[in-house]
Amino acid sequence: MKGRDLVRSMKVVGLSDTARRVREVRSAWRRRRADAVGLVPRGAERARTPGPVTMVEPGPGGGVVRFARSELRVRVTVGGAVFWGWDGAEPTPSYALVGGSPEADPRAVLEPDKEGGWRVVAERATVVVSRHGALELRTPGGVVLRRELPPRWWEPVGGGTARWAQRSEVAADARFFGLGGRAAGPRLRNGTYRLWNTDPGGSFETGDDPLYITMPVQLVVADVGTHLVFHDNTWDGSVTLREGREGAGSGHDRLGSCEVRMDGGPLRCWVMVGTPARVLHSWVALTGAPAVPPTWALGHHHARWGFGSEHEVRRIVAGYRERGLALDAVHLDIDHFDAHQVFTVDKERFPALPKLAGELRQEGIRLVSIVDPAVKAAPGNAVYDSGTAADAFVRDAAGRVVRGLVWPGEAVFPDFTAGRVRKWWGGLYDERLAQGFSGFWHDMNEPVSFAAFGETTLPRSARHALEGRGGDHQEAHNVYALGMARAGYEAMRELRPSERPFLFSRSGWAGMQRYGGTWSGDVASSWAGLRASLALVLGLGLCGVPYSGPDVGGFGGHPSPELYLRWFQLAAFLPLFRTHAALRAGRREPWEFGPEVLEHARVALDERHRLLPYFVTLAHLARRTGAPYVRPLWWSCPEDRALRDCEDAFLLGDCLLVAPVLSEGATRRAVRLPPGRWYDTATGKAYEGAAEVLVEAPLSRIPVLARAGAVLPVRGGDGRLALDVWAPAKGRTGGGLVIADAGDGWDEPELRRYGVRWCGEELLVEREGVEGRSAVELPVRVRGTVQGP
């Protein structure tokens, strides 16, 4: 355990409980001893590079280039994604890919390049391989997007897994995004980012890294184009980024650079090229369409670690009802378990949980249960006994079941990399559903031990099935939570086949969007924590995880009324809208912060529910296209450098621009607008982009602007579907999509397209169909008809 990690653990558990500290030390010692015995020391290493080309073998979609000391496989798929793998690495097996490797594009051919190397020319990109193993990714016009230098391996002389490093160069103006959930961002500046899912051991802010979800997924945006790079490797590693600099006058450009280092595993890579929308569409086609949450999960959620009793839950729900505040879900944390044991209920504090769940459901409120992977290691615990009988728990290299220290005390951990264990674990969710729960949030699943913050509960030498291939925790750690999410999601599909599952997970990896979303984890109750919340949502969306959101007000601290309100106003426009707090962090109900905050929060909450049909539309679009609900301002114009550097505002779909207040005391703020006309939705004032404008931001609201020509599906005053239409400039047209959910099941919803155009002085709103245009069957409210700023 590193010194910094020990400090982190002290912050959470304290020093007063001597018995707990003894257990922690014992747990940490067992882990270190297991690794000392189970891991082969690296010892002396031998460096290796590919060497010169010796042979070339063309094949479907590309071929194999053989070098003196390695070989490179290049393949272009029918969807336009490009794969390359060194040392015989193939696209599969992979935890990220869905449905195996896509089919090779027969039109792409490996052919000699005029510069003495080889190239594969495809519709969207060209890959050029040099004689010594460098790769260039070029646009169809021949402009270099990315240059991969020859990789380097370090192999133990006595045998074992090789470490490797791959250095790349990008354009001087390029900006980096992605790498999972990063508190610093969404633009990733110069620095090293670790690829190891980690509980930070307490509340985090913008400078803390790594966090719960790390992914080797980079989205690179430059003037020459956008590309996504995914190094399909689950081992511990790091990515070092360095932005470039353009030379002034006759000076030379300094290219941007990226270096990926991995402690083991294959060197294989996927690349997608195109507009941001096309890139994300290709990414989810490769890794799986995002799950569509049930409609109620797009509403407002309330959670607290420390409800304490059924009576307190009823009191909070009554508080929302009496004040006329909308509430769609209540989340129960670990305090509703019996002695913190998962899949149990404390019968004294929650004597009639199914009855409570049924009564809340009649009011339109669903119950959501926390689920941790740690199982109390005690005979008589039903989950432990059944898991032991099923041989479901992770073992060390000597064959002993691994134990760690978590909330229930000494605990064991299921091996979610085994299909039979996922099936066993999934069957346990039947107990939760029988208690009346409608969804689940997975927590502590990095996995975590109180004696191992910054490291892992499980020894790196712990053995995992890895779908029958076998391996250790060095390879399995980053996909542990992904396997848990898969187990829960597939169980809900089987146990409640007519309902869309609702599941979100604190940790995960590439492809986790197939099973649900995530949330910020233990973000600090500070203005820096508020900024980090927005960075996480934007960054995860660019990695293919569109459904996420923070704990409103932060998790572990005491936000001021102003901070709480600004957080609430931001979260009302994010996919997951949830208030949540730690046991000793105070309450997060809007009325606890005074009457002024209550009334302003009511406005934000009402607006969220008015926009619910728009969120439903965005959820279904994310499934179909991969486009996140929350998008950076440069989404439709990545060539705009000013927008690439803007990190304090975002687009909600194509229609709305949200500019949250992220600084204490601010009552107005500058907003960078993409091209076109934008209307302030509160005042109706029009602004022309691309430009930076100053917008009023009183305590009662944050700036929200609508794109001219936008058609938004909303809830009308009668609760039924209606349309908000923002007038386009004279001579211009507009339009929008509406996907009205057919329910929370699996029926395919109808997609409707609406167009907006001027006919003289009259603004016409029409439904577009296969046979032309027809009258709109929904109530329409036209806004923004005043022309000019």
mmCIF file of N, CA, C and O in Angstrom, residues 295-362:
data_model
loop_
_atom_site.group_PDB
_atom_site.id
_atom_site.type_symbol
_atom_site.label_atom_id
_atom_site.label_comp_id
_atom_site.label_asym_id
_atom_site.label_seq_id
_atom_site.Cartn_x
_atom_site.Cartn_y
_atom_site.Cartn_z
ATOM 1 N N THR A 295 -38.869 5.263 -18.423
ATOM 2 C CA THR A 295 -39.203 6.687 -18.411
ATOM 3 C C THR A 295 -39.099 7.281 -17.015
ATOM 4 O O THR A 295 -38.615 8.411 -16.834
ATOM 5 N N TRP A 296 -39.513 6.541 -15.986
ATOM 6 C CA TRP A 296 -39.486 7.099 -14.633
ATOM 7 C C TRP A 296 -38.058 7.406 -14.190
ATOM 8 O O TRP A 296 -37.829 8.304 -13.371
ATOM 9 N N ALA A 297 -37.071 6.684 -14.749
ATOM 10 C CA ALA A 297 -35.681 6.901 -14.360
ATOM 11 C C ALA A 297 -35.119 8.191 -14.947
ATOM 12 O O ALA A 297 -34.018 8.604 -14.581
ATOM 13 N N LEU A 298 -35.859 8.827 -15.842
ATOM 14 C CA LEU A 298 -35.453 10.123 -16.391
ATOM 15 C C LEU A 298 -36.049 11.279 -15.589
ATOM 16 O O LEU A 298 -35.877 12.444 -15.949
ATOM 17 N N GLY A 299 -36.741 10.944 -14.499
ATOM 18 C CA GLY A 299 -37.284 11.967 -13.617
ATOM 19 C C GLY A 299 -36.334 12.282 -12.478
ATOM 20 O O GLY A 299 -35.113 12.158 -12.592
ATOM 21 N N HIS A 300 -36.895 12.673 -11.334
ATOM 22 C CA HIS A 300 -36.091 13.098 -10.187
ATOM 23 C C HIS A 300 -35.984 11.968 -9.165
ATOM 24 O O HIS A 300 -36.982 11.372 -8.766
ATOM 25 N N HIS A 301 -34.734 11.692 -8.713
ATOM 26 C CA HIS A 301 -34.452 10.646 -7.733
ATOM 27 C C HIS A 301 -33.991 11.297 -6.432
ATOM 28 O O HIS A 301 -33.249 12.281 -6.449
ATOM 29 N N HIS A 302 -34.396 10.696 -5.320
ATOM 30 C CA HIS A 302 -33.926 11.169 -4.017
ATOM 31 C C HIS A 302 -33.310 9.995 -3.256
ATOM 32 O O HIS A 302 -33.890 8.913 -3.168
ATOM 33 N N ALA A 303 -32.094 10.229 -2.731
ATOM 34 C CA ALA A 303 -31.393 9.184 -1.994
ATOM 35 C C ALA A 303 -30.726 9.801 -0.775
ATOM 36 O O ALA A 303 -30.496 11.011 -0.713
ATOM 37 N N ARG A 304 -30.416 8.949 0.192
ATOM 38 C CA ARG A 304 -29.623 9.374 1.333
ATOM 39 C C ARG A 304 -29.031 8.139 1.990
ATOM 40 O O ARG A 304 -29.722 7.130 2.154
ATOM 41 N N TRP A 305 -27.766 8.229 2.334
ATOM 42 C CA TRP A 305 -27.169 7.201 3.177
ATOM 43 C C TRP A 305 -27.553 7.547 4.610
ATOM 44 O O TRP A 305 -26.991 8.426 5.220
ATOM 45 N N GLY A 306 -28.572 6.844 5.092
ATOM 46 C CA GLY A 306 -29.027 7.136 6.440
ATOM 47 C C GLY A 306 -30.496 7.490 6.543
ATOM 48 O O GLY A 306 -30.897 8.236 7.440
ATOM 49 N N PHE A 307 -31.339 6.984 5.628
ATOM 50 C CA PHE A 307 -32.776 7.128 5.848
ATOM 51 C C PHE A 307 -33.156 6.523 7.200
ATOM 52 O O PHE A 307 -33.975 7.058 7.926
ATOM 53 N N GLY A 308 -32.545 5.386 7.487
ATOM 54 C CA GLY A 308 -32.678 4.814 8.822
ATOM 55 C C GLY A 308 -33.897 3.978 9.060
ATOM 56 O O GLY A 308 -33.835 2.993 9.797
ATOM 57 N N SER A 309 -35.027 4.324 8.468
ATOM 58 C CA SER A 309 -36.247 3.572 8.757
ATOM 59 C C SER A 309 -37.291 3.820 7.684
ATOM 60 O O SER A 309 -37.228 4.798 6.925
ATOM 61 N N GLU A 310 -38.252 2.930 7.658
ATOM 62 C CA GLU A 310 -39.386 3.076 6.766
ATOM 63 C C GLU A 310 -40.145 4.371 7.061
ATOM 64 O O GLU A 310 -40.616 5.062 6.155
ATOM 65 N N HIS A 311 -40.232 4.698 8.340
ATOM 66 C CA HIS A 311 -40.930 5.928 8.739
ATOM 67 C C HIS A 311 -40.267 7.155 8.114
ATOM 68 O O HIS A 311 -40.951 8.084 7.652
ATOM 69 N N GLU A 312 -38.942 7.201 8.099
ATOM 70 C CA GLU A 312 -38.240 8.347 7.540
ATOM 71 C C GLU A 312 -38.462 8.438 6.033
ATOM 72 O O GLU A 312 -38.609 9.540 5.485
ATOM 73 N N VAL A 313 -38.488 7.314 5.344
ATOM 74 C CA VAL A 313 -38.774 7.330 3.914
ATOM 75 C C VAL A 313 -40.150 7.927 3.664
ATOM 76 O O VAL A 313 -40.336 8.788 2.790
ATOM 77 N N ARG A 314 -41.132 7.494 4.446
ATOM 78 C CA ARG A 314 -42.484 8.020 4.276
ATOM 79 C C ARG A 314 -42.526 9.524 4.574
ATOM 80 O O ARG A 314 -43.236 10.284 3.908
ATOM 81 N N ARG A 315 -41.750 9.958 5.560
ATOM 82 C CA ARG A 315 -41.738 11.377 5.908
ATOM 83 C C ARG A 315 -41.180 12.228 4.770
ATOM 84 O O ARG A 315 -41.713 13.299 4.453
ATOM 85 N N ILE A 316 -40.103 11.737 4.146
ATOM 86 C CA ILE A 316 -39.500 12.484 3.036
ATOM 87 C C ILE A 316 -40.458 12.527 1.849
ATOM 88 O O ILE A 316 -40.648 13.578 1.220
ATOM 89 N N VAL A 317 -41.072 11.405 1.519
ATOM 90 C CA VAL A 317 -42.012 11.361 0.405
ATOM 91 C C VAL A 317 -43.189 12.309 0.676
ATOM 92 O O VAL A 317 -43.629 13.047 -0.222
ATOM 93 N N ALA A 318 -43.667 12.321 1.918
ATOM 94 C CA ALA A 318 -44.759 13.231 2.269
ATOM 95 C C ALA A 318 -44.323 14.687 2.131
ATOM 96 O O ALA A 318 -45.111 15.548 1.714
ATOM 97 N N GLY A 319 -43.049 14.959 2.458
ATOM 98 C CA GLY A 319 -42.541 16.315 2.304
ATOM 99 C C GLY A 319 -42.569 16.773 0.862
ATOM 100 O O GLY A 319 -42.923 17.926 0.565
ATOM 101 N N TYR A 320 -42.194 15.902 -0.044
ATOM 102 C CA TYR A 320 -42.276 16.240 -1.466
ATOM 103 C C TYR A 320 -43.728 16.459 -1.877
ATOM 104 O O TYR A 320 -44.058 17.428 -2.587
ATOM 105 N N ARG A 321 -44.609 15.563 -1.431
ATOM 106 C CA ARG A 321 -46.013 15.650 -1.830
ATOM 107 C C ARG A 321 -46.669 16.922 -1.291
ATOM 108 O O ARG A 321 -47.392 17.629 -2.018
ATOM 109 N N GLU A 322 -46.422 17.230 -0.038
ATOM 110 C CA GLU A 322 -47.052 18.398 0.574
ATOM 111 C C GLU A 322 -46.601 19.704 -0.061
ATOM 112 O O GLU A 322 -47.341 20.685 -0.079
ATOM 113 N N ARG A 323 -45.391 19.730 -0.568
ATOM 114 C CA ARG A 323 -44.867 20.954 -1.178
ATOM 115 C C ARG A 323 -45.066 20.987 -2.685
ATOM 116 O O ARG A 323 -44.596 21.907 -3.360
ATOM 117 N N GLY A 324 -45.731 19.970 -3.227
ATOM 118 C CA GLY A 324 -46.010 19.938 -4.650
ATOM 119 C C GLY A 324 -44.786 19.736 -5.511
ATOM 120 O O GLY A 324 -44.734 20.202 -6.654
ATOM 121 N N LEU A 325 -43.788 19.009 -4.980
ATOM 122 C CA LEU A 325 -42.551 18.753 -5.712
ATOM 123 C C LEU A 325 -42.590 17.358 -6.329
ATOM 124 O O LEU A 325 -42.962 16.391 -5.668
ATOM 125 N N ALA A 326 -42.205 17.273 -7.578
ATOM 126 C CA ALA A 326 -42.233 15.989 -8.269
ATOM 127 C C ALA A 326 -41.134 15.079 -7.732
ATOM 128 O O ALA A 326 -40.018 15.518 -7.455
ATOM 129 N N LEU A 327 -41.448 13.810 -7.585
ATOM 130 C CA LEU A 327 -40.491 12.800 -7.148
ATOM 131 C C LEU A 327 -40.823 11.500 -7.863
ATOM 132 O O LEU A 327 -41.973 11.059 -7.860
ATOM 133 N N ASP A 328 -39.811 10.889 -8.484
ATOM 134 C CA ASP A 328 -40.038 9.690 -9.287
ATOM 135 C C ASP A 328 -39.397 8.438 -8.715
ATOM 136 O O ASP A 328 -39.796 7.334 -9.066
ATOM 137 N N ALA A 329 -38.369 8.593 -7.866
ATOM 138 C CA ALA A 329 -37.700 7.414 -7.324
ATOM 139 C C ALA A 329 -37.051 7.751 -5.991
ATOM 140 O O ALA A 329 -36.591 8.877 -5.776
ATOM 141 N N VAL A 330 -37.031 6.752 -5.091
ATOM 142 C CA VAL A 330 -36.326 6.845 -3.812
ATOM 143 C C VAL A 330 -35.313 5.713 -3.764
ATOM 144 O O VAL A 330 -35.653 4.554 -4.047
ATOM 145 N N HIS A 331 -34.065 6.046 -3.411
ATOM 146 C CA HIS A 331 -32.988 5.053 -3.366
ATOM 147 C C HIS A 331 -32.664 4.717 -1.915
ATOM 148 O O HIS A 331 -32.474 5.621 -1.095
ATOM 149 N N LEU A 332 -32.586 3.422 -1.611
ATOM 150 C CA LEU A 332 -32.205 2.964 -0.275
ATOM 151 C C LEU A 332 -30.751 2.518 -0.288
ATOM 152 O O LEU A 332 -30.353 1.664 -1.090
ATOM 153 N N ASP A 333 -29.961 3.086 0.621
ATOM 154 C CA ASP A 333 -28.536 2.804 0.734
ATOM 155 C C ASP A 333 -28.322 1.602 1.666
ATOM 156 O O ASP A 333 -29.267 0.922 2.074
ATOM 157 N N ILE A 334 -27.050 1.358 2.036
ATOM 158 C CA ILE A 334 -26.696 0.154 2.787
ATOM 159 C C ILE A 334 -27.362 0.082 4.152
ATOM 160 O O ILE A 334 -27.426 -0.988 4.756
ATOM 161 N N ASP A 335 -27.871 1.220 4.666
ATOM 162 C CA ASP A 335 -28.468 1.183 6.004
ATOM 163 C C ASP A 335 -29.806 0.439 6.041
ATOM 164 O O ASP A 335 -30.328 0.196 7.125
ATOM 165 N N HIS A 336 -30.364 0.072 4.892
ATOM 166 C CA HIS A 336 -31.598 -0.719 4.933
ATOM 167 C C HIS A 336 -31.301 -2.217 4.978
ATOM 168 O O HIS A 336 -32.210 -3.023 5.184
ATOM 169 N N PHE A 337 -30.029 -2.610 4.813
ATOM 170 C CA PHE A 337 -29.648 -4.016 4.928
ATOM 171 C C PHE A 337 -29.591 -4.442 6.394
ATOM 172 O O PHE A 337 -29.462 -3.617 7.299
ATOM 173 N N ASP A 338 -29.655 -5.729 6.595
ATOM 174 C CA ASP A 338 -29.453 -6.317 7.918
ATOM 175 C C ASP A 338 -27.953 -6.480 8.140
ATOM 176 O O ASP A 338 -27.312 -7.321 7.513
ATOM 177 N N ALA A 339 -27.383 -5.629 9.004
ATOM 178 C CA ALA A 339 -25.947 -5.657 9.304
ATOM 179 C C ALA A 339 -25.102 -5.513 8.040
ATOM 180 O O ALA A 339 -24.042 -6.126 7.906
ATOM 181 N N HIS A 340 -25.581 -4.696 7.118
ATOM 182 C CA HIS A 340 -24.848 -4.382 5.890
ATOM 183 C C HIS A 340 -24.684 -5.573 4.959
ATOM 184 O O HIS A 340 -23.862 -5.530 4.035
ATOM 185 N N GLN A 341 -25.440 -6.626 5.152
ATOM 186 C CA GLN A 341 -25.323 -7.806 4.297
ATOM 187 C C GLN A 341 -26.220 -7.641 3.074
ATOM 188 O O GLN A 341 -27.436 -7.433 3.209
ATOM 189 N N VAL A 342 -25.609 -7.736 1.888
ATOM 190 C CA VAL A 342 -26.341 -7.552 0.649
ATOM 191 C C VAL A 342 -27.440 -8.600 0.508
ATOM 192 O O VAL A 342 -27.317 -9.721 1.003
ATOM 193 N N PHE A 343 -28.527 -8.215 -0.162
ATOM 194 C CA PHE A 343 -29.695 -9.056 -0.378
ATOM 195 C C PHE A 343 -30.362 -9.450 0.941
ATOM 196 O O PHE A 343 -30.831 -10.586 1.108
ATOM 197 N N THR A 344 -30.396 -8.522 1.885
ATOM 198 C CA THR A 344 -31.137 -8.710 3.135
ATOM 199 C C THR A 344 -31.887 -7.421 3.440
ATOM 200 O O THR A 344 -31.661 -6.384 2.815
ATOM 201 N N VAL A 345 -32.765 -7.486 4.449
ATOM 202 C CA VAL A 345 -33.524 -6.315 4.894
ATOM 203 C C VAL A 345 -33.531 -6.295 6.412
ATOM 204 O O VAL A 345 -33.744 -7.335 7.055
ATOM 205 N N ASP A 346 -33.281 -5.139 6.983
ATOM 206 C CA ASP A 346 -33.402 -4.963 8.430
ATOM 207 C C ASP A 346 -34.886 -4.918 8.778
ATOM 208 O O ASP A 346 -35.566 -3.916 8.539
ATOM 209 N N LYS A 347 -35.405 -6.001 9.342
ATOM 210 C CA LYS A 347 -36.843 -6.124 9.589
ATOM 211 C C LYS A 347 -37.339 -5.191 10.696
ATOM 212 O O LYS A 347 -38.533 -4.891 10.758
ATOM 213 N N GLU A 348 -36.449 -4.746 11.577
ATOM 214 C CA GLU A 348 -36.881 -3.826 12.617
ATOM 215 C C GLU A 348 -37.141 -2.434 12.061
ATOM 216 O O GLU A 348 -38.112 -1.786 12.414
ATOM 217 N N ARG A 349 -36.258 -1.971 11.186
ATOM 218 C CA ARG A 349 -36.408 -0.620 10.650
ATOM 219 C C ARG A 349 -37.260 -0.585 9.384
ATOM 220 O O ARG A 349 -37.833 0.454 9.059
ATOM 221 N N PHE A 350 -37.310 -1.705 8.658
ATOM 222 C CA PHE A 350 -38.130 -1.786 7.446
ATOM 223 C C PHE A 350 -38.987 -3.048 7.541
ATOM 224 O O PHE A 350 -38.755 -4.040 6.852
ATOM 225 N N PRO A 351 -40.004 -3.038 8.418
ATOM 226 C CA PRO A 351 -40.770 -4.258 8.673
ATOM 227 C C PRO A 351 -41.676 -4.683 7.526
ATOM 228 O O PRO A 351 -42.066 -5.849 7.459
ATOM 229 N N ALA A 352 -42.036 -3.759 6.641
ATOM 230 C CA ALA A 352 -42.983 -4.095 5.573
ATOM 231 C C ALA A 352 -42.536 -3.442 4.275
ATOM 232 O O ALA A 352 -43.236 -2.622 3.681
ATOM 233 N N LEU A 353 -41.337 -3.797 3.828
ATOM 234 C CA LEU A 353 -40.766 -3.152 2.650
ATOM 235 C C LEU A 353 -41.604 -3.371 1.393
ATOM 236 O O LEU A 353 -41.836 -2.412 0.639
ATOM 237 N N PRO A 354 -42.109 -4.583 1.098
ATOM 238 C CA PRO A 354 -42.945 -4.739 -0.102
ATOM 239 C C PRO A 354 -44.199 -3.867 -0.069
ATOM 240 O O PRO A 354 -44.613 -3.329 -1.097
ATOM 241 N N LYS A 355 -44.781 -3.712 1.104
ATOM 242 C CA LYS A 355 -45.956 -2.854 1.227
ATOM 243 C C LYS A 355 -45.587 -1.394 0.952
ATOM 244 O O LYS A 355 -46.309 -0.678 0.242
ATOM 245 N N LEU A 356 -44.474 -0.958 1.512
ATOM 246 C CA LEU A 356 -44.009 0.408 1.258
ATOM 247 C C LEU A 356 -43.774 0.626 -0.223
ATOM 248 O O LEU A 356 -44.206 1.648 -0.792
ATOM 249 N N ALA A 357 -43.081 -0.328 -0.871
ATOM 250 C CA ALA A 357 -42.806 -0.196 -2.296
ATOM 251 C C ALA A 357 -44.098 -0.128 -3.108
ATOM 252 O O ALA A 357 -44.210 0.665 -4.056
ATOM 253 N N GLY A 358 -45.096 -0.944 -2.737
ATOM 254 C CA GLY A 358 -46.362 -0.933 -3.456
ATOM 255 C C GLY A 358 -47.105 0.379 -3.302
ATOM 256 O O GLY A 358 -47.663 0.907 -4.270
ATOM 257 N N GLU A 359 -47.112 0.918 -2.088
ATOM 258 C CA GLU A 359 -47.800 2.196 -1.866
ATOM 259 C C GLU A 359 -47.111 3.332 -2.610
ATOM 260 O O GLU A 359 -47.767 4.205 -3.191
ATOM 261 N N LEU A 360 -45.783 3.327 -2.606
ATOM 262 C CA LEU A 360 -45.059 4.371 -3.334
ATOM 263 C C LEU A 360 -45.301 4.249 -4.834
ATOM 264 O O LEU A 360 -45.452 5.262 -5.538
ATOM 265 N N ARG A 361 -45.349 3.024 -5.317
ATOM 266 C CA ARG A 361 -45.557 2.835 -6.755
ATOM 267 C C ARG A 361 -46.915 3.367 -7.185
ATOM 268 O O ARG A 361 -47.064 3.889 -8.299
ATOM 269 N N GLN A 362 -47.907 3.243 -6.320
ATOM 270 C CA GLN A 362 -49.223 3.792 -6.639
ATOM 271 C C GLN A 362 -49.166 5.310 -6.775
ATOM 272 O O GLN A 362 -49.985 5.910 -7.478
#
